[in-house]
Amino acid sequence: MDTQTENDARRDRRSRVRRIRNAIITIITAWMVLSFILLTFLCFKVFSLQRQINILLAERMKEVSSDYASADGEMDSQLLTYVGTAEENLAAPDDTLKVYLTFDDGPSERTAEVLDVLDDYGIKATFFVTGHTDEHSLAMYKRIVEEGHTIGMHSYTHKYSDIYASVDAFAQDLDLIENLIYDTTGVDSMYYRFPGGSSNKVSNVDMAEYIEYLTDKGIVYFDWNVASGDATTQAYTADDLVENVMRDVVKYKTSVVLMHDSENKTITVEALPTLIEKLQAQGALLLPISEDTRLIQHVTLSTNHTAEE
Ligand code: ZN
């Protein structure tokens, strides 16, 4: 092989390597550019979907409030409407806020502590209780009533699968809790809080049927328009709880505040003194639920609603 041929071969090899290198660079560059375009496109897509969600949510909120505003009796009596945050309940700056603290799920190991704090401040509240027949629980039902609080029902078993299986099952459960409270305290409770609220999505049966059943029995149900956040499984602090309540109570003339009375809710008890002090500093009236309490319900039969207007 002469030098000339050798040089040619080397040049060929070099230019092949260069071509391959260029090809690789081109591919990588193209890949980066495409990724960038794709990423930009996806970001844009996410952003526009987020916007659409916001628009839909806003429309839904408007629908909900106009459902409420236009409940005119022509609607199907089974139709449910939202009233918890109704416009007529929005507070003006000078309004005296009415705040109803409510404790669900008791009696529990915490009930006596909750009652003690309420007693320290001379505050009356509402307890939506479930069914227990042990000595401590019976004593707690009595204390709730003797100390001037409102006792409401929150089902006997609190088992969604039972009470929401059928109206019959619901009725049987209601009888149990009604009788237990009556036999223990002498009070014929007229208040009910649906486990999961009247807007729960667990029930097999249209909630309208349960609402009708309660209404026929003269029992009034209350949901809540302020959640303390103590139902969440995530850890929450006493400060969080106070903040959650204080942020929302200023919005409404009447606030029904959802809290829980159960063994693991020590934070709720811990938060209670500060919460009461802050509410009082705000000039709020802390009251037990009574016949005079504005109905705070997540859903209601539109016919019931019209009758009230
Ligand atoms: Zn409950």
mmCIF file of C-alpha atoms and ligand atoms in Angstrom:
data_model
loop_
_atom_site.group_PDB
_atom_site.id
_atom_site.type_symbol
_atom_site.label_atom_id
_atom_site.label_comp_id
_atom_site.label_asym_id
_atom_site.label_seq_id
_atom_site.Cartn_x
_atom_site.Cartn_y
_atom_site.Cartn_z
ATOM 1 C CA MET A 1 0.000 0.000 0.000
ATOM 2 C CA ASP A 2 1.504 3.361 -0.915
ATOM 3 C CA THR A 3 1.304 6.459 1.315
ATOM 4 C CA GLN A 4 -1.209 8.101 -0.967
ATOM 5 C CA THR A 5 -3.772 5.322 -0.483
ATOM 6 C CA GLU A 6 -3.058 5.195 3.248
ATOM 7 C CA ASN A 7 -3.726 8.945 3.550
ATOM 8 C CA ASP A 8 -6.936 8.630 1.550
ATOM 9 C CA ALA A 9 -8.148 5.837 3.831
ATOM 10 C CA ARG A 10 -7.324 7.886 6.955
ATOM 11 C CA ARG A 11 -9.141 10.919 5.520
ATOM 12 C CA ASP A 12 -12.149 8.757 4.710
ATOM 13 C CA ARG A 13 -12.225 7.374 8.241
ATOM 14 C CA ARG A 14 -11.901 10.840 9.742
ATOM 15 C CA SER A 15 -14.690 12.248 7.625
ATOM 16 C CA ARG A 16 -16.897 9.257 8.506
ATOM 17 C CA VAL A 17 -16.271 9.888 12.214
ATOM 18 C CA ARG A 18 -17.053 13.559 11.702
ATOM 19 C CA ARG A 19 -20.280 12.687 9.888
ATOM 20 C CA ILE A 20 -21.350 10.325 12.676
ATOM 21 C CA ARG A 21 -20.479 12.935 15.317
ATOM 22 C CA ASN A 22 -22.470 15.584 13.468
ATOM 23 C CA ALA A 23 -25.392 13.215 13.152
ATOM 24 C CA ILE A 24 -25.311 12.523 16.901
ATOM 25 C CA ILE A 25 -25.131 16.226 17.702
ATOM 26 C CA THR A 26 -28.004 16.933 15.332
ATOM 27 C CA ILE A 27 -30.117 14.173 16.910
ATOM 28 C CA ILE A 28 -29.386 15.383 20.441
ATOM 29 C CA THR A 29 -30.124 18.990 19.500
ATOM 30 C CA ALA A 30 -33.354 17.997 17.774
ATOM 31 C CA TRP A 31 -34.327 15.900 20.774
ATOM 32 C CA MET A 32 -33.681 18.815 23.142
ATOM 33 C CA VAL A 33 -35.613 21.243 20.968
ATOM 34 C CA LEU A 34 -38.537 18.811 20.681
ATOM 35 C CA SER A 35 -38.537 18.185 24.444
ATOM 36 C CA PHE A 36 -38.543 21.894 25.047
ATOM 37 C CA ILE A 37 -41.458 22.407 22.654
ATOM 38 C CA LEU A 38 -43.339 19.513 24.239
ATOM 39 C CA LEU A 39 -42.678 20.840 27.727
ATOM 40 C CA THR A 40 -43.840 24.317 26.759
ATOM 41 C CA PHE A 41 -46.948 22.814 25.199
ATOM 42 C CA LEU A 42 -47.695 20.721 28.296
ATOM 43 C CA CYS A 43 -47.174 23.690 30.615
ATOM 44 C CA PHE A 44 -49.553 25.703 28.490
ATOM 45 C CA LYS A 45 -52.069 22.848 28.497
ATOM 46 C CA VAL A 46 -51.917 22.486 32.289
ATOM 47 C CA PHE A 47 -52.324 26.210 32.682
ATOM 48 C CA SER A 48 -55.348 26.361 30.372
ATOM 49 C CA LEU A 49 -56.953 23.305 32.014
ATOM 50 C CA GLN A 50 -56.482 24.949 35.403
ATOM 51 C CA ARG A 51 -58.213 28.034 34.027
ATOM 52 C CA GLN A 52 -61.083 25.956 32.677
ATOM 53 C CA ILE A 53 -61.460 24.248 36.057
ATOM 54 C CA ASN A 54 -61.627 27.634 37.755
ATOM 55 C CA ILE A 55 -64.256 28.835 35.295
ATOM 56 C CA LEU A 56 -66.318 25.674 35.797
ATOM 57 C CA LEU A 57 -66.040 25.977 39.565
ATOM 58 C CA ALA A 58 -67.128 29.597 39.431
ATOM 59 C CA GLU A 59 -70.095 28.632 37.232
ATOM 60 C CA ARG A 60 -71.027 25.822 39.597
ATOM 61 C CA MET A 61 -70.920 28.216 42.542
ATOM 62 C CA LYS A 62 -73.162 30.625 40.638
ATOM 63 C CA GLU A 63 -75.587 27.811 39.804
ATOM 64 C CA VAL A 64 -75.697 26.763 43.424
ATOM 65 C CA SER A 65 -76.498 30.258 44.636
ATOM 66 C CA SER A 66 -79.055 30.857 41.898
ATOM 67 C CA ASP A 67 -80.695 27.510 42.703
ATOM 68 C CA TYR A 68 -81.034 28.895 46.133
ATOM 69 C CA ALA A 69 -82.245 32.311 45.016
ATOM 70 C CA SER A 70 -84.808 30.923 42.583
ATOM 71 C CA ALA A 71 -86.399 28.267 44.767
ATOM 72 C CA ASP A 72 -89.887 29.313 43.796
ATOM 73 C CA GLY A 73 -92.026 26.286 44.430
ATOM 74 C CA GLU A 74 -92.197 25.303 40.777
ATOM 75 C CA MET A 75 -89.247 23.036 41.269
ATOM 76 C CA ASP A 76 -89.518 19.342 41.825
ATOM 77 C CA SER A 77 -89.986 18.759 45.540
ATOM 78 C CA GLN A 78 -87.171 16.196 45.434
ATOM 79 C CA LEU A 79 -84.693 18.754 44.176
ATOM 80 C CA LEU A 80 -82.014 19.586 46.656
ATOM 81 C CA THR A 81 -80.482 23.015 47.032
ATOM 82 C CA TYR A 82 -77.585 24.441 48.968
ATOM 83 C CA VAL A 83 -78.267 26.908 51.739
ATOM 84 C CA GLY A 84 -75.272 26.730 54.090
ATOM 85 C CA THR A 85 -73.569 29.773 52.652
ATOM 86 C CA ALA A 86 -76.640 31.602 51.340
ATOM 87 C CA GLU A 87 -76.340 35.257 50.489
ATOM 88 C CA GLU A 88 -78.856 36.341 53.126
ATOM 89 C CA ASN A 89 -76.532 34.888 55.751
ATOM 90 C CA LEU A 90 -73.508 36.925 54.665
ATOM 91 C CA ALA A 91 -72.364 39.242 57.421
ATOM 92 C CA ALA A 92 -72.158 43.006 57.022
ATOM 93 C CA PRO A 93 -69.398 44.796 58.974
ATOM 94 C CA ASP A 94 -71.695 45.874 61.841
ATOM 95 C CA ASP A 95 -73.505 42.571 62.298
ATOM 96 C CA THR A 96 -73.260 40.760 65.597
ATOM 97 C CA LEU A 97 -71.983 37.325 64.706
ATOM 98 C CA LYS A 98 -73.893 34.349 66.049
ATOM 99 C CA VAL A 99 -71.656 31.335 66.468
ATOM 100 C CA TYR A 100 -72.903 27.862 67.306
ATOM 101 C CA LEU A 101 -70.130 25.524 68.379
ATOM 102 C CA THR A 102 -71.138 21.944 67.659
ATOM 103 C CA PHE A 103 -69.401 18.749 68.758
ATOM 104 C CA ASP A 104 -70.042 15.534 66.839
ATOM 105 C CA ASP A 105 -69.454 11.863 67.615
ATOM 106 C CA GLY A 106 -69.439 11.980 71.426
ATOM 107 C CA PRO A 107 -69.702 10.999 74.196
ATOM 108 C CA SER A 108 -66.023 10.189 74.482
ATOM 109 C CA GLU A 109 -63.064 10.422 76.819
ATOM 110 C CA ARG A 110 -62.926 14.103 75.834
ATOM 111 C CA THR A 111 -66.532 15.082 76.624
ATOM 112 C CA ALA A 112 -65.888 16.028 80.242
ATOM 113 C CA GLU A 113 -62.921 18.187 79.215
ATOM 114 C CA VAL A 114 -64.975 19.977 76.547
ATOM 115 C CA LEU A 115 -67.762 20.545 79.075
ATOM 116 C CA ASP A 116 -65.268 21.880 81.630
ATOM 117 C CA VAL A 117 -63.858 24.435 79.185
ATOM 118 C CA LEU A 118 -67.346 25.550 78.135
ATOM 119 C CA ASP A 119 -68.262 25.857 81.799
ATOM 120 C CA ASP A 120 -65.138 27.937 82.546
ATOM 121 C CA TYR A 121 -66.289 30.483 79.983
ATOM 122 C CA GLY A 122 -70.012 30.171 80.693
ATOM 123 C CA ILE A 123 -70.617 29.112 77.087
ATOM 124 C CA LYS A 124 -73.411 26.871 75.835
ATOM 125 C CA ALA A 125 -72.868 24.676 72.807
ATOM 126 C CA THR A 126 -74.457 21.767 70.950
ATOM 127 C CA PHE A 127 -73.502 18.091 71.105
ATOM 128 C CA PHE A 128 -74.599 15.766 68.318
ATOM 129 C CA VAL A 129 -74.213 12.451 70.079
ATOM 130 C CA THR A 130 -74.112 8.823 69.028
ATOM 131 C CA GLY A 131 -75.353 5.799 70.985
ATOM 132 C CA HIS A 132 -73.400 4.338 73.914
ATOM 133 C CA THR A 133 -74.766 2.627 77.000
ATOM 134 C CA ASP A 134 -71.689 2.462 79.239
ATOM 135 C CA GLU A 135 -71.835 4.308 82.533
ATOM 136 C CA HIS A 136 -69.478 7.104 81.500
ATOM 137 C CA SER A 137 -71.423 7.866 78.328
ATOM 138 C CA LEU A 138 -74.753 7.909 80.180
ATOM 139 C CA ALA A 139 -73.248 10.329 82.697
ATOM 140 C CA MET A 140 -72.029 12.533 79.836
ATOM 141 C CA TYR A 141 -75.479 12.697 78.151
ATOM 142 C CA LYS A 142 -76.821 13.850 81.510
ATOM 143 C CA ARG A 143 -74.074 16.419 82.049
ATOM 144 C CA ILE A 144 -74.609 17.884 78.571
ATOM 145 C CA VAL A 145 -78.291 18.427 79.332
ATOM 146 C CA GLU A 146 -77.894 19.496 82.984
ATOM 147 C CA GLU A 147 -75.312 22.113 82.048
ATOM 148 C CA GLY A 148 -77.680 23.735 79.576
ATOM 149 C CA HIS A 149 -76.231 22.564 76.271
ATOM 150 C CA THR A 150 -78.319 21.378 73.364
ATOM 151 C CA ILE A 151 -78.276 17.660 72.797
ATOM 152 C CA GLY A 152 -78.773 16.595 69.190
ATOM 153 C CA MET A 153 -78.705 13.205 67.522
ATOM 154 C CA HIS A 154 -75.953 11.995 65.226
ATOM 155 C CA SER A 155 -77.314 8.458 64.656
ATOM 156 C CA TYR A 156 -76.970 5.562 67.060
ATOM 157 C CA THR A 157 -74.317 3.532 65.261
ATOM 158 C CA HIS A 158 -72.644 6.172 63.071
ATOM 159 C CA LYS A 159 -72.159 3.357 60.556
ATOM 160 C CA TYR A 160 -72.777 4.826 57.122
ATOM 161 C CA SER A 161 -73.353 1.377 55.608
ATOM 162 C CA ASP A 162 -76.199 0.744 58.065
ATOM 163 C CA ILE A 163 -78.003 4.043 58.337
ATOM 164 C CA TYR A 164 -77.762 4.926 54.673
ATOM 165 C CA ALA A 165 -78.811 1.474 53.445
ATOM 166 C CA SER A 166 -82.526 2.295 53.439
ATOM 167 C CA VAL A 167 -85.042 4.628 55.028
ATOM 168 C CA ASP A 168 -86.180 1.724 57.235
ATOM 169 C CA ALA A 169 -82.666 1.158 58.545
ATOM 170 C CA PHE A 170 -82.314 4.888 59.113
ATOM 171 C CA ALA A 171 -85.620 4.998 60.989
ATOM 172 C CA GLN A 172 -84.644 2.102 63.251
ATOM 173 C CA ASP A 173 -81.324 3.708 64.072
ATOM 174 C CA LEU A 174 -83.046 7.031 64.752
ATOM 175 C CA ASP A 175 -85.450 5.358 67.173
ATOM 176 C CA LEU A 176 -82.546 3.899 69.116
ATOM 177 C CA ILE A 177 -80.705 7.179 69.630
ATOM 178 C CA GLU A 178 -83.928 9.094 70.264
ATOM 179 C CA ASN A 179 -84.997 6.648 72.971
ATOM 180 C CA LEU A 180 -81.563 6.433 74.547
ATOM 181 C CA ILE A 181 -81.388 10.212 74.933
ATOM 182 C CA TYR A 182 -84.954 10.397 76.205
ATOM 183 C CA ASP A 183 -84.517 7.557 78.702
ATOM 184 C CA THR A 184 -81.233 8.963 79.991
ATOM 185 C CA THR A 185 -81.929 12.696 80.092
ATOM 186 C CA GLY A 186 -85.688 13.135 79.694
ATOM 187 C CA VAL A 187 -85.051 15.273 76.602
ATOM 188 C CA ASP A 188 -86.927 14.603 73.393
ATOM 189 C CA SER A 189 -84.196 15.773 71.040
ATOM 190 C CA MET A 190 -85.461 17.667 68.016
ATOM 191 C CA TYR A 191 -82.118 18.124 66.302
ATOM 192 C CA TYR A 192 -80.200 15.830 64.012
ATOM 193 C CA ARG A 193 -76.904 15.944 62.237
ATOM 194 C CA PHE A 194 -76.508 13.482 59.397
ATOM 195 C CA PRO A 195 -73.246 11.548 59.647
ATOM 196 C CA GLY A 196 -71.237 12.965 56.747
ATOM 197 C CA GLY A 197 -73.688 15.874 56.466
ATOM 198 C CA SER A 198 -76.894 16.119 54.423
ATOM 199 C CA SER A 199 -74.751 16.496 51.292
ATOM 200 C CA ASN A 200 -72.924 13.181 51.805
ATOM 201 C CA LYS A 201 -72.387 11.071 48.701
ATOM 202 C CA VAL A 202 -72.414 7.764 50.568
ATOM 203 C CA SER A 203 -76.122 7.195 50.892
ATOM 204 C CA ASN A 204 -77.718 4.500 48.746
ATOM 205 C CA VAL A 205 -81.001 6.333 49.004
ATOM 206 C CA ASP A 206 -81.716 9.901 47.853
ATOM 207 C CA MET A 207 -81.064 12.096 50.893
ATOM 208 C CA ALA A 208 -84.395 13.781 50.157
ATOM 209 C CA GLU A 209 -86.120 10.693 51.541
ATOM 210 C CA TYR A 210 -84.289 10.901 54.861
ATOM 211 C CA ILE A 211 -84.920 14.615 55.042
ATOM 212 C CA GLU A 212 -88.628 14.040 54.454
ATOM 213 C CA TYR A 213 -88.657 11.359 57.133
ATOM 214 C CA LEU A 214 -87.063 13.693 59.698
ATOM 215 C CA THR A 215 -89.299 16.580 58.698
ATOM 216 C CA ASP A 216 -92.408 14.408 59.167
ATOM 217 C CA LYS A 217 -91.192 13.613 62.677
ATOM 218 C CA GLY A 218 -90.647 17.297 63.446
ATOM 219 C CA ILE A 219 -86.892 16.839 63.681
ATOM 220 C CA VAL A 220 -84.670 19.607 62.331
ATOM 221 C CA TYR A 221 -81.275 18.771 60.888
ATOM 222 C CA PHE A 222 -78.271 21.010 60.994
ATOM 223 C CA ASP A 223 -75.137 20.840 58.894
ATOM 224 C CA TRP A 224 -72.316 23.358 59.282
ATOM 225 C CA ASN A 225 -70.935 26.262 57.310
ATOM 226 C CA VAL A 226 -67.658 26.516 59.209
ATOM 227 C CA ALA A 227 -65.364 23.514 59.578
ATOM 228 C CA SER A 228 -62.700 23.591 62.264
ATOM 229 C CA GLY A 229 -60.679 21.090 60.272
ATOM 230 C CA ASP A 230 -60.457 18.639 63.161
ATOM 231 C CA ALA A 231 -62.044 15.862 61.090
ATOM 232 C CA THR A 232 -58.993 15.570 58.883
ATOM 233 C CA THR A 233 -56.663 12.686 59.457
ATOM 234 C CA GLN A 234 -53.652 14.899 58.880
ATOM 235 C CA ALA A 235 -52.062 16.327 61.957
ATOM 236 C CA TYR A 236 -53.465 19.758 62.732
ATOM 237 C CA THR A 237 -52.437 22.098 65.483
ATOM 238 C CA ALA A 238 -54.546 24.074 67.935
ATOM 239 C CA ASP A 239 -53.468 27.213 66.056
ATOM 240 C CA ASP A 240 -54.684 25.732 62.746
ATOM 241 C CA LEU A 241 -58.056 24.955 64.258
ATOM 242 C CA VAL A 242 -58.464 28.451 65.701
ATOM 243 C CA GLU A 243 -57.364 29.988 62.409
ATOM 244 C CA ASN A 244 -59.752 27.829 60.341
ATOM 245 C CA VAL A 245 -62.710 28.898 62.452
ATOM 246 C CA MET A 246 -61.790 32.570 62.796
ATOM 247 C CA ARG A 247 -61.200 32.893 59.044
ATOM 248 C CA ASP A 248 -64.739 31.731 58.247
ATOM 249 C CA VAL A 249 -66.973 32.929 61.085
ATOM 250 C CA VAL A 250 -66.477 36.549 60.064
ATOM 251 C CA LYS A 251 -68.193 35.773 56.754
ATOM 252 C CA TYR A 252 -71.581 34.800 58.163
ATOM 253 C CA LYS A 253 -74.257 36.242 60.397
ATOM 254 C CA THR A 254 -74.840 32.722 61.667
ATOM 255 C CA SER A 255 -72.025 30.229 61.786
ATOM 256 C CA VAL A 256 -72.467 26.617 62.747
ATOM 257 C CA VAL A 257 -68.996 25.348 63.528
ATOM 258 C CA LEU A 258 -68.176 21.680 63.049
ATOM 259 C CA MET A 259 -65.927 20.166 65.726
ATOM 260 C CA HIS A 260 -65.502 16.694 67.112
ATOM 261 C CA ASP A 261 -65.764 15.116 70.524
ATOM 262 C CA SER A 262 -63.849 11.884 70.265
ATOM 263 C CA GLU A 263 -61.023 10.229 72.104
ATOM 264 C CA ASN A 264 -58.218 11.310 69.755
ATOM 265 C CA LYS A 265 -59.354 14.937 69.462
ATOM 266 C CA THR A 266 -57.155 16.294 72.256
ATOM 267 C CA ILE A 267 -56.101 19.172 69.998
ATOM 268 C CA THR A 268 -59.721 20.295 69.736
ATOM 269 C CA VAL A 269 -59.947 20.534 73.514
ATOM 270 C CA GLU A 270 -56.589 22.300 73.607
ATOM 271 C CA ALA A 271 -57.737 24.854 71.007
ATOM 272 C CA LEU A 272 -61.090 25.554 72.649
ATOM 273 C CA PRO A 273 -60.106 28.233 75.243
ATOM 274 C CA THR A 274 -58.214 30.332 72.664
ATOM 275 C CA LEU A 275 -61.026 29.890 70.158
ATOM 276 C CA ILE A 276 -63.658 31.058 72.651
ATOM 277 C CA GLU A 277 -61.522 34.031 73.695
ATOM 278 C CA LYS A 278 -60.948 35.104 70.101
ATOM 279 C CA LEU A 279 -64.636 34.730 69.231
ATOM 280 C CA GLN A 280 -65.583 36.793 72.260
ATOM 281 C CA ALA A 281 -62.995 39.440 71.357
ATOM 282 C CA GLN A 282 -64.703 39.572 67.946
ATOM 283 C CA GLY A 283 -67.973 40.344 69.742
ATOM 284 C CA ALA A 284 -69.545 37.043 68.659
ATOM 285 C CA LEU A 285 -72.457 35.541 70.547
ATOM 286 C CA LEU A 286 -71.761 31.901 71.376
ATOM 287 C CA LEU A 287 -75.059 30.062 71.497
ATOM 288 C CA PRO A 288 -76.545 26.566 71.710
ATOM 289 C CA ILE A 289 -78.752 25.526 68.795
ATOM 290 C CA SER A 290 -82.404 26.335 69.448
ATOM 291 C CA GLU A 291 -85.655 26.911 67.585
ATOM 292 C CA ASP A 292 -84.417 30.428 66.800
ATOM 293 C CA THR A 293 -81.269 29.285 65.038
ATOM 294 C CA ARG A 294 -81.090 30.063 61.337
ATOM 295 C CA LEU A 295 -81.076 26.768 59.485
ATOM 296 C CA ILE A 296 -77.644 25.899 58.195
ATOM 297 C CA GLN A 297 -78.112 22.996 55.817
ATOM 298 C CA HIS A 298 -76.016 21.815 52.930
ATOM 299 C CA VAL A 299 -79.031 20.542 51.054
ATOM 300 C CA THR A 300 -82.716 21.020 51.629
ATOM 301 C CA LEU A 301 -85.936 20.128 49.868
ATOM 302 C CA SER A 302 -86.806 23.131 47.759
ATOM 303 C CA THR A 303 -90.440 22.835 48.894
ATOM 304 C CA ASN A 304 -89.336 23.028 52.541
ATOM 305 C CA HIS A 305 -87.245 26.008 51.686
ATOM 306 C CA THR A 306 -90.085 27.839 49.952
ATOM 307 C CA ALA A 307 -92.343 27.179 52.904
ATOM 308 C CA GLU A 308 -89.857 28.931 55.157
ATOM 309 C CA GLU A 309 -89.681 32.111 53.105
HETATM 310 ZN ZN ZN B 1 -69.753 12.031 62.843
#
